[in-house]
Amino acid sequence: AQTVTQSQPEMSVQEAETVTLSCTYDTSESDYYLFWYKQPPSRQMILVIRQEAYKQQNATENRFSVNFQKAAKSFSLKISDSQLGDAAMYFCAYNGAGGTSYGKLTFGQGTILTVHP
Amino acid sequence: EAGVTQSPTHLIKTRGQQATLRCSPISGHTSVYWYQQALGLGLQFLLWYDEGEERNRGNFPPRFSGRQFPNYSSELNVNALELEDSALYLCASSYRTSGRAPEQFFGPGTRLTVL
């Protein structure tokens, strides 16, 4: 079974600064997808960024980028120029490309990010 | 474009009763997923429906069941409610793809409280 671990229950950052959220995962599958989701206090989950495991290049979406280390099974999220609206719970998630893990997201425990003005 | 909608927003039941939660996917999406977000347990996958069929199921007892209708909306039924079923139930939808994990779009959730 796949597992996802977020070791930082809470993180904080000053507005305009950079913060990195950590995520590690365990899988025996060779093909899979990794995601970072954001859940603001309003509860609606929003996809922040995704990474295909077969791609070596790290994904970026504006101020959000990942550091994907496949051998180390690490998938961290970097938020640059943090904004007040970035405050939320962030979930790292895994989705296999086939087999029993296909079609379901396995989530980490989440990291609460606080942004200080 | 309307997002994923869920009803009701809140649901209060007593132990032993049945709960029915509803989800309408984004137009054009054929897959619907259900997740449970319980305090202390995090987000756990419950069910995946696509084209009216159950495609995958998480580690939940059979009293958690559901279905998908021809218009791709879905119901989650929880029978014989237990106190630990109290949670936020999230529905997500996506396009059906082959061999490529699609982006799942989430609804606002239904807060189920079991007394």
Short mmCIF file of C-alpha atoms in Angstrom, two decimals:
data_model
loop_
_atom_site.label_atom_id
_atom_site.label_comp_id
_atom_site.label_asym_id
_atom_site.label_seq_id
_atom_site.Cartn_x
_atom_site.Cartn_y
_atom_site.Cartn_z
CA ALA A 1 0.00 0.00 0.00
CA GLN A 2 1.08 3.53 -0.68
CA THR A 3 1.67 5.97 2.15
CA VAL A 4 2.23 9.71 2.19
CA THR A 5 3.88 11.49 5.10
CA GLN A 6 3.93 15.18 5.88
CA SER A 7 6.17 15.67 8.88
CA GLN A 8 5.36 19.33 9.48
CA PRO A 9 1.95 19.73 11.15
CA GLU A 10 2.33 23.52 11.10
CA MET A 11 4.50 26.03 9.30
CA SER A 12 4.57 29.80 9.29
CA VAL A 13 6.04 32.38 6.94
CA GLN A 14 6.23 36.13 6.66
CA GLU A 15 4.42 37.75 3.79
CA ALA A 16 6.67 37.99 0.70
CA GLU A 17 9.05 35.36 2.06
CA THR A 18 9.59 31.80 0.81
CA VAL A 19 8.48 28.64 2.56
CA THR A 20 8.99 24.96 1.78
CA LEU A 21 6.56 22.23 2.80
CA SER A 22 7.89 18.69 3.01
CA CYS A 23 6.35 15.45 1.81
CA THR A 24 7.67 11.93 1.52
CA TYR A 25 5.89 8.92 0.13
CA ASP A 26 6.33 5.21 -0.11
CA THR A 27 5.33 3.11 -3.10
CA SER A 28 6.47 0.10 -5.05
CA GLU A 29 4.88 1.42 -8.23
CA SER A 30 7.06 2.88 -10.95
CA ASP A 31 4.46 5.12 -12.54
CA TYR A 32 2.43 7.53 -10.47
CA TYR A 33 1.38 11.11 -9.96
CA LEU A 34 1.92 13.46 -7.08
CA PHE A 35 -0.16 16.47 -6.15
CA TRP A 36 -0.28 19.34 -3.73
CA TYR A 37 -3.77 20.44 -2.74
CA LYS A 38 -4.71 23.51 -0.75
CA GLN A 39 -7.68 23.61 1.61
CA PRO A 40 -8.45 27.15 2.81
CA PRO A 41 -10.65 27.65 5.85
CA SER A 42 -13.71 27.67 3.54
CA ARG A 43 -12.96 23.95 3.05
CA GLN A 44 -12.94 23.75 -0.77
CA MET A 45 -9.89 21.78 -1.85
CA ILE A 46 -7.97 23.31 -4.74
CA LEU A 47 -5.22 21.72 -6.80
CA VAL A 48 -2.01 23.71 -6.49
CA ILE A 49 0.40 21.68 -8.59
CA ARG A 50 0.93 18.20 -10.01
CA GLN A 51 3.96 16.14 -10.97
CA GLU A 52 4.14 13.08 -13.19
CA ALA A 53 6.71 10.64 -11.86
CA TYR A 54 8.09 9.91 -15.33
CA LYS A 55 9.00 13.56 -15.81
CA GLN A 56 12.38 14.56 -14.43
CA GLN A 57 11.67 18.25 -14.69
CA ASN A 58 10.15 19.78 -11.57
CA ALA A 59 6.70 21.26 -12.03
CA THR A 60 6.12 24.98 -11.52
CA GLU A 61 2.94 27.05 -11.39
CA ASN A 62 3.63 30.74 -10.94
CA ARG A 63 4.85 31.17 -7.33
CA PHE A 64 4.55 27.45 -6.60
CA SER A 65 7.21 24.92 -7.48
CA VAL A 66 8.14 21.44 -6.40
CA ASN A 67 11.36 19.62 -5.70
CA PHE A 68 10.71 16.07 -6.85
CA GLN A 69 13.36 13.56 -5.83
CA LYS A 70 12.14 10.21 -7.15
CA ALA A 71 14.93 8.08 -5.70
CA ALA A 72 14.45 9.60 -2.27
CA LYS A 73 10.65 9.53 -2.67
CA SER A 74 10.46 13.15 -1.69
CA PHE A 75 8.10 15.80 -3.05
CA SER A 76 8.38 19.20 -1.41
CA LEU A 77 6.41 22.34 -2.26
CA LYS A 78 8.07 25.74 -2.38
CA ILE A 79 5.93 28.84 -2.17
CA SER A 80 7.73 32.01 -3.18
CA ASP A 81 6.63 35.56 -2.40
CA SER A 82 4.07 34.26 0.10
CA GLN A 83 0.75 36.05 0.20
CA LEU A 84 -1.92 36.24 2.89
CA GLY A 85 -4.20 34.23 0.64
CA ASP A 86 -1.76 31.31 0.75
CA ALA A 87 -2.77 30.59 4.34
CA ALA A 88 -4.44 27.18 4.32
CA MET A 89 -4.01 23.51 5.03
CA TYR A 90 -1.79 21.93 2.38
CA PHE A 91 -2.08 18.27 1.49
CA CYS A 92 0.39 16.19 -0.43
CA ALA A 93 -1.30 13.40 -2.37
CA TYR A 94 -0.37 10.33 -4.41
CA ASN A 95 -2.27 8.68 -7.24
CA GLY A 96 -1.06 5.54 -8.93
CA ALA A 97 -1.18 5.21 -12.70
CA GLY A 98 -2.71 1.76 -12.60
CA GLY A 99 -3.73 -1.19 -10.49
CA THR A 100 -5.53 -0.86 -7.20
CA SER A 101 -4.15 2.59 -6.50
CA TYR A 102 -5.52 4.08 -9.71
CA GLY A 103 -8.36 6.52 -9.30
CA LYS A 104 -7.82 7.22 -5.62
CA LEU A 105 -5.82 9.91 -3.97
CA THR A 106 -3.78 8.93 -0.93
CA PHE A 107 -3.26 12.01 1.20
CA GLY A 108 -0.70 13.02 3.77
CA GLN A 109 -1.78 14.34 7.15
CA GLY A 110 -1.61 17.95 6.02
CA THR A 111 0.42 21.02 6.96
CA ILE A 112 -1.25 24.15 8.26
CA LEU A 113 0.44 27.18 6.75
CA THR A 114 0.12 30.52 8.49
CA VAL A 115 1.18 33.70 6.68
CA HIS A 116 2.10 36.67 8.86
CA PRO A 117 1.69 40.19 7.48
CA GLU B 1 -18.88 26.80 -15.29
CA ALA B 2 -20.44 25.44 -12.11
CA GLY B 3 -18.18 23.50 -9.79
CA VAL B 4 -18.86 20.31 -7.89
CA THR B 5 -21.89 20.71 -5.67
CA GLN B 6 -22.82 18.71 -2.61
CA SER B 7 -25.94 18.52 -0.51
CA PRO B 8 -26.80 18.91 2.22
CA THR B 9 -24.16 21.19 3.71
CA HIS B 10 -24.78 19.81 7.17
CA LEU B 11 -26.48 16.63 8.28
CA ILE B 12 -27.23 15.55 11.82
CA LYS B 13 -28.23 11.97 12.53
CA THR B 14 -28.39 9.68 15.50
CA ARG B 15 -26.51 6.43 15.92
CA GLY B 16 -28.05 3.58 13.96
CA GLN B 17 -29.76 5.79 11.38
CA GLN B 18 -28.93 6.02 7.70
CA ALA B 19 -27.42 9.05 5.97
CA THR B 20 -27.60 9.94 2.30
CA LEU B 21 -25.19 12.46 0.83
CA ARG B 22 -25.44 13.79 -2.72
CA CYS B 23 -22.94 15.07 -5.23
CA SER B 24 -23.25 16.69 -8.65
CA PRO B 25 -20.07 16.66 -10.73
CA ILE B 26 -18.80 19.33 -13.04
CA SER B 27 -20.52 19.16 -16.41
CA GLY B 28 -18.64 16.78 -18.69
CA HIS B 29 -17.02 14.84 -15.85
CA THR B 30 -17.93 11.17 -15.69
CA SER B 31 -15.97 10.16 -12.59
CA VAL B 32 -17.03 10.87 -9.03
CA TYR B 33 -14.91 10.20 -5.97
CA TRP B 34 -15.86 10.22 -2.29
CA TYR B 35 -13.49 10.97 0.56
CA GLN B 36 -13.91 11.09 4.33
CA GLN B 37 -12.13 13.79 6.31
CA ALA B 38 -12.39 12.82 9.94
CA LEU B 39 -10.70 14.61 12.81
CA GLY B 40 -7.46 12.86 13.61
CA LEU B 41 -7.70 10.47 10.67
CA GLY B 42 -7.06 12.83 7.81
CA LEU B 43 -8.45 12.42 4.33
CA GLN B 44 -9.31 8.88 3.33
CA PHE B 45 -10.53 7.58 -0.01
CA LEU B 46 -13.95 5.95 0.11
CA LEU B 47 -15.25 5.21 -3.39
CA TRP B 48 -14.75 5.94 -7.06
CA TYR B 49 -17.55 5.73 -9.59
CA ASP B 50 -17.25 6.08 -13.31
CA GLU B 51 -19.89 5.55 -15.97
CA GLY B 52 -22.24 4.19 -13.35
CA GLU B 53 -19.84 1.53 -12.09
CA GLU B 54 -17.86 1.28 -8.86
CA ARG B 55 -14.21 1.29 -9.99
CA ASN B 56 -12.32 1.36 -6.72
CA ARG B 57 -13.08 1.22 -3.03
CA GLY B 58 -11.19 2.22 0.08
CA ASN B 59 -10.88 0.32 3.36
CA PHE B 60 -14.35 1.02 4.67
CA PRO B 61 -17.02 -1.43 5.83
CA PRO B 62 -19.87 -2.42 3.49
CA ARG B 63 -22.29 -0.11 5.27
CA PHE B 64 -20.63 2.63 3.24
CA SER B 65 -22.07 2.34 -0.23
CA GLY B 66 -23.08 4.50 -3.08
CA ARG B 67 -24.19 4.73 -6.63
CA GLN B 68 -23.84 6.87 -9.70
CA PHE B 69 -26.79 7.89 -11.78
CA PRO B 70 -27.04 8.18 -15.60
CA ASN B 71 -26.46 11.95 -15.31
CA TYR B 72 -23.21 11.14 -13.42
CA SER B 73 -24.42 12.55 -10.11
CA SER B 74 -23.76 10.33 -7.15
CA GLU B 75 -25.09 9.35 -3.76
CA LEU B 76 -23.14 8.12 -0.77
CA ASN B 77 -25.13 6.08 1.71
CA VAL B 78 -23.96 5.29 5.19
CA ASN B 79 -26.05 2.71 7.04
CA ALA B 80 -26.13 1.91 10.73
CA LEU B 81 -24.38 5.14 11.61
CA GLU B 82 -21.73 5.07 14.29
CA LEU B 83 -20.34 7.97 16.27
CA GLU B 84 -17.00 7.69 14.46
CA ASP B 85 -18.71 8.32 11.12
CA SER B 86 -18.88 11.98 12.10
CA ALA B 87 -16.72 13.72 9.51
CA LEU B 88 -16.60 16.01 6.53
CA TYR B 89 -17.43 14.03 3.39
CA LEU B 90 -15.86 15.42 0.26
CA CYS B 91 -16.91 14.61 -3.26
CA ALA B 92 -14.66 15.17 -6.25
CA SER B 93 -15.15 14.76 -9.96
CA SER B 94 -12.92 14.39 -12.98
CA TYR B 95 -12.78 13.40 -16.60
CA ARG B 96 -12.16 9.73 -17.20
CA THR B 97 -8.71 9.15 -18.60
CA SER B 98 -6.82 6.03 -19.43
CA GLY B 99 -3.46 5.48 -17.77
CA ARG B 100 -3.16 9.05 -16.57
CA ALA B 101 -4.37 10.28 -13.22
CA PRO B 102 -6.81 13.13 -13.90
CA GLU B 103 -7.13 16.24 -11.80
CA GLN B 104 -9.86 15.82 -9.25
CA PHE B 105 -12.03 18.86 -8.55
CA PHE B 106 -13.51 18.94 -5.08
CA GLY B 107 -16.83 20.10 -3.75
CA PRO B 108 -17.35 22.03 -0.50
CA GLY B 109 -18.26 18.92 1.47
CA THR B 110 -21.09 17.68 3.67
CA ARG B 111 -20.55 17.84 7.41
CA LEU B 112 -22.10 14.72 8.95
CA THR B 113 -22.59 14.69 12.70
CA VAL B 114 -23.70 11.50 14.42
CA LEU B 115 -25.13 11.92 17.90
#
